[in-house]
Short mmCIF file of N, CA and C in Angstrom, two decimals:
data_model
loop_
_atom_site.label_atom_id
_atom_site.label_comp_id
_atom_site.label_asym_id
_atom_site.label_seq_id
_atom_site.Cartn_x
_atom_site.Cartn_y
_atom_site.Cartn_z
N UNK A 27 2.93 24.03 25.44
CA UNK A 27 2.49 23.61 23.83
C UNK A 27 1.25 22.54 23.97
N UNK A 28 0.53 22.45 25.38
CA UNK A 28 -0.63 22.37 24.89
C UNK A 28 -1.81 23.20 24.33
N UNK A 29 -1.62 24.69 25.29
CA UNK A 29 -2.48 25.86 24.64
C UNK A 29 -1.69 25.99 23.34
N UNK A 30 -0.19 26.37 23.21
CA UNK A 30 -0.71 26.03 21.20
C UNK A 30 -0.58 25.54 20.15
N UNK A 31 -0.92 24.16 20.50
CA UNK A 31 -1.42 23.11 20.00
C UNK A 31 -3.19 23.30 20.12
N UNK A 32 -3.52 23.84 21.54
CA UNK A 32 -5.06 23.58 21.59
C UNK A 32 -5.54 25.09 20.72
N UNK A 33 -5.40 25.99 20.51
CA UNK A 33 -5.29 27.08 20.31
C UNK A 33 -5.02 27.31 18.69
N UNK A 34 -4.05 26.35 17.97
CA UNK A 34 -3.56 26.48 16.66
C UNK A 34 -5.34 25.25 16.11
N UNK A 35 -5.63 24.35 16.93
CA UNK A 35 -6.72 23.67 16.20
C UNK A 35 -8.27 25.32 16.36
N UNK A 36 -7.89 25.59 16.99
CA UNK A 36 -9.42 26.81 17.31
C UNK A 36 -9.99 26.15 17.75
N UNK A 37 -9.28 25.98 19.61
CA UNK A 37 -10.36 24.91 20.96
C UNK A 37 -10.39 25.90 21.06
N UNK A 38 -11.04 26.43 22.74
CA UNK A 38 -11.94 28.07 23.45
C UNK A 38 -10.82 27.32 24.13
N UNK A 39 -10.00 27.99 24.99
CA UNK A 39 -8.88 28.54 25.58
C UNK A 39 -9.35 28.86 26.92
N UNK A 40 -10.62 29.62 26.72
CA UNK A 40 -11.39 29.94 28.07
C UNK A 40 -11.72 29.04 29.44
N UNK A 41 -11.18 28.07 28.44
CA UNK A 41 -11.75 26.74 30.00
C UNK A 41 -11.25 25.67 29.81
N UNK A 42 -9.45 26.43 29.35
CA UNK A 42 -9.09 25.35 29.46
C UNK A 42 -7.35 25.63 30.80
N UNK A 43 -7.18 24.61 31.54
CA UNK A 43 -6.21 24.72 32.09
C UNK A 43 -4.88 23.56 31.95
N UNK A 44 -3.97 24.16 32.24
CA UNK A 44 -2.82 22.84 32.57
C UNK A 44 -3.10 21.87 32.73
N UNK A 45 -2.61 20.99 33.79
CA UNK A 45 -2.48 20.60 34.89
C UNK A 45 -1.90 19.40 34.76
N UNK A 46 -0.49 19.37 35.08
CA UNK A 46 0.42 17.92 35.34
C UNK A 46 -0.31 16.74 35.10
N UNK A 47 0.20 15.94 34.58
CA UNK A 47 -0.11 14.40 34.35
C UNK A 47 -0.92 14.10 33.09
N UNK A 48 -1.40 15.44 31.86
CA UNK A 48 -2.60 15.31 31.10
C UNK A 48 -1.55 15.45 30.21
N UNK A 49 -0.85 15.47 30.04
CA UNK A 49 -0.05 15.72 28.55
C UNK A 49 -0.35 15.67 27.52
N UNK A 50 -0.78 16.05 26.32
CA UNK A 50 -0.93 15.03 25.46
C UNK A 50 0.14 15.49 23.56
N UNK A 51 0.11 14.41 23.10
CA UNK A 51 1.28 14.51 22.40
C UNK A 51 2.38 14.11 21.80
N UNK A 52 3.05 13.93 21.19
CA UNK A 52 4.66 13.52 21.10
C UNK A 52 5.19 14.89 21.11
N UNK A 53 6.60 13.61 21.50
CA UNK A 53 7.78 15.24 21.40
C UNK A 53 7.70 16.37 20.08
N UNK A 54 8.48 14.90 19.11
CA UNK A 54 8.21 15.70 17.60
C UNK A 54 6.94 17.02 17.24
N UNK A 55 5.79 16.60 17.90
CA UNK A 55 5.10 17.35 17.83
C UNK A 55 5.11 18.67 18.58
N UNK A 56 5.77 18.72 20.03
CA UNK A 56 6.19 19.31 20.29
C UNK A 56 6.94 20.96 19.77
N UNK A 57 7.89 19.70 19.52
CA UNK A 57 9.19 20.31 18.70
C UNK A 57 8.26 21.41 17.52
N UNK A 58 7.32 20.52 16.46
CA UNK A 58 7.12 21.10 15.60
C UNK A 58 6.55 21.92 15.80
N UNK A 59 5.43 22.56 17.48
CA UNK A 59 4.63 23.34 17.06
C UNK A 59 5.56 24.61 17.77
N UNK A 60 6.31 24.43 18.57
CA UNK A 60 6.79 25.33 19.43
C UNK A 60 7.91 26.19 18.13
N UNK A 61 8.68 25.59 17.35
CA UNK A 61 9.46 25.83 16.52
C UNK A 61 8.45 26.88 15.01
N UNK A 62 7.24 26.22 14.75
CA UNK A 62 6.33 26.81 14.14
C UNK A 62 5.62 28.81 15.31
N UNK A 63 5.61 28.35 16.05
CA UNK A 63 4.55 29.60 17.40
C UNK A 63 6.05 30.52 17.05
N UNK A 64 7.05 30.24 17.52
CA UNK A 64 8.55 31.32 17.37
C UNK A 64 8.46 31.86 16.89
N UNK A 65 8.69 31.68 15.36
CA UNK A 65 8.68 32.81 14.42
C UNK A 65 9.85 32.98 14.44
N UNK A 66 10.30 31.75 14.34
CA UNK A 66 12.38 32.47 13.34
C UNK A 66 12.68 31.09 13.16
N UNK A 67 12.87 31.82 11.84
CA UNK A 67 13.29 30.81 11.21
C UNK A 67 14.71 29.80 11.31
N UNK A 68 14.69 29.10 11.65
CA UNK A 68 15.19 28.24 12.17
C UNK A 68 16.31 27.70 13.09
N UNK A 69 14.85 28.41 14.74
CA UNK A 69 15.56 28.56 15.99
C UNK A 69 16.24 27.98 16.04
N UNK A 70 17.17 28.31 17.89
CA UNK A 70 18.54 27.61 18.01
C UNK A 70 17.92 27.71 19.33
N UNK A 71 18.54 25.87 20.31
CA UNK A 71 18.09 25.79 21.55
C UNK A 71 18.02 27.03 22.34
N UNK A 72 18.42 27.59 22.08
CA UNK A 72 18.72 28.78 23.23
C UNK A 72 17.10 29.47 23.32
N UNK A 73 17.15 30.04 21.70
CA UNK A 73 15.49 31.10 21.80
C UNK A 73 14.83 29.92 21.89
N UNK A 74 14.59 28.77 21.53
CA UNK A 74 13.20 28.31 21.44
C UNK A 74 13.04 27.81 23.37
N UNK A 75 14.60 27.42 24.06
CA UNK A 75 14.09 27.75 25.22
C UNK A 75 13.75 29.04 26.10
N UNK A 76 14.36 30.02 25.41
CA UNK A 76 13.77 31.52 26.32
C UNK A 76 12.19 31.67 25.81
N UNK A 77 11.87 31.21 24.51
CA UNK A 77 10.49 31.29 24.03
C UNK A 77 9.66 30.16 24.71
N UNK A 78 9.65 29.37 25.28
CA UNK A 78 9.36 28.28 26.19
C UNK A 78 8.82 29.36 27.70
N UNK A 79 9.85 29.30 28.29
CA UNK A 79 10.17 30.05 29.56
C UNK A 79 9.64 31.38 29.38
N UNK A 80 9.67 32.24 28.81
CA UNK A 80 8.10 33.20 28.97
C UNK A 80 7.34 32.65 28.20
N UNK A 81 6.77 32.42 27.45
CA UNK A 81 5.55 31.80 27.54
C UNK A 81 4.67 30.91 28.69
N UNK A 82 5.44 30.37 29.28
CA UNK A 82 5.01 29.34 30.57
C UNK A 82 4.69 30.28 31.68
N UNK A 83 6.05 30.96 31.76
CA UNK A 83 5.79 33.05 33.06
C UNK A 83 4.45 33.18 32.63
N UNK A 84 3.82 34.06 31.04
CA UNK A 84 2.73 34.19 30.58
C UNK A 84 1.79 33.64 31.29
N UNK A 85 1.67 32.57 30.74
CA UNK A 85 0.21 31.48 30.66
C UNK A 85 0.35 31.47 33.11
N UNK A 86 1.41 31.65 32.98
CA UNK A 86 1.18 31.01 34.50
C UNK A 86 0.19 32.25 34.99
N UNK A 87 1.64 32.80 34.74
CA UNK A 87 0.80 34.35 35.59
C UNK A 87 -0.89 35.22 34.74
N UNK A 88 -1.92 34.63 33.94
CA UNK A 88 -3.01 34.59 33.17
C UNK A 88 -3.76 33.61 33.80
N UNK A 89 -3.43 32.33 34.21
CA UNK A 89 -4.18 31.46 34.96
C UNK A 89 -4.60 31.75 36.01
N UNK A 90 -2.92 32.28 36.74
CA UNK A 90 -3.77 32.87 38.73
C UNK A 90 -4.40 34.24 38.80
N UNK A 91 -4.12 34.80 37.12
CA UNK A 91 -5.47 36.43 36.84
C UNK A 91 -6.58 35.95 36.98
N UNK A 92 -6.82 36.78 38.88
CA UNK A 92 -9.12 36.56 38.96
C UNK A 92 -9.64 37.43 37.56
N UNK A 93 -8.99 38.48 36.39
CA UNK A 93 -9.74 38.60 35.04
C UNK A 93 -10.03 37.40 34.36
N UNK A 94 -8.55 36.84 34.83
CA UNK A 94 -9.18 35.34 33.29
C UNK A 94 -10.20 34.16 34.43
N UNK A 95 -10.40 34.61 35.34
CA UNK A 95 -11.17 33.34 35.60
C UNK A 95 -12.83 32.83 34.59
N UNK A 96 -13.39 31.80 35.73
CA UNK A 96 -14.48 32.15 35.10
C UNK A 96 -15.89 32.85 35.27
N UNK A 97 -15.73 33.70 36.57
CA UNK A 97 -16.08 34.95 36.97
C UNK A 97 -16.35 35.61 36.39
N UNK A 98 -14.78 36.58 35.23
CA UNK A 98 -15.15 37.71 34.75
C UNK A 98 -16.20 36.69 33.53
N UNK A 99 -15.48 35.92 33.77
CA UNK A 99 -15.83 35.48 32.11
C UNK A 99 -16.71 34.89 31.76
N UNK A 100 -17.91 34.80 32.76
CA UNK A 100 -19.05 34.65 32.28
C UNK A 100 -19.62 36.00 32.29
N UNK A 101 -18.68 37.26 32.68
CA UNK A 101 -19.74 38.02 32.45
C UNK A 101 -18.70 38.90 31.12
N UNK A 102 -17.75 38.30 30.87
CA UNK A 102 -16.83 39.41 29.40
C UNK A 102 -15.98 38.59 28.66
N UNK A 103 -16.98 37.50 28.57
CA UNK A 103 -16.97 36.38 27.29
C UNK A 103 -15.93 36.45 25.99
N UNK A 104 -14.28 35.96 26.66
CA UNK A 104 -13.01 36.01 26.04
C UNK A 104 -12.48 37.31 26.11
N UNK A 105 -12.48 37.38 27.37
CA UNK A 105 -12.10 38.48 28.77
C UNK A 105 -10.82 38.54 28.80
#
């Protein structure tokens, strides 16, 4: 949710890394955002769960990737 809400607000995600304990927003806002980005009309809980698990997996890999590090980002903005 933290990434999606910032993406929706057109914030720069290159410098953002999620830190546990820094959660912003309410449960209602989170659910609305997830439903919007899930792109399913009236998604089930299973579909939302699968979407969030897949998204979290991808974001963790991105955060750990050397290609998404600040060093590479300085040379290749937006990479």
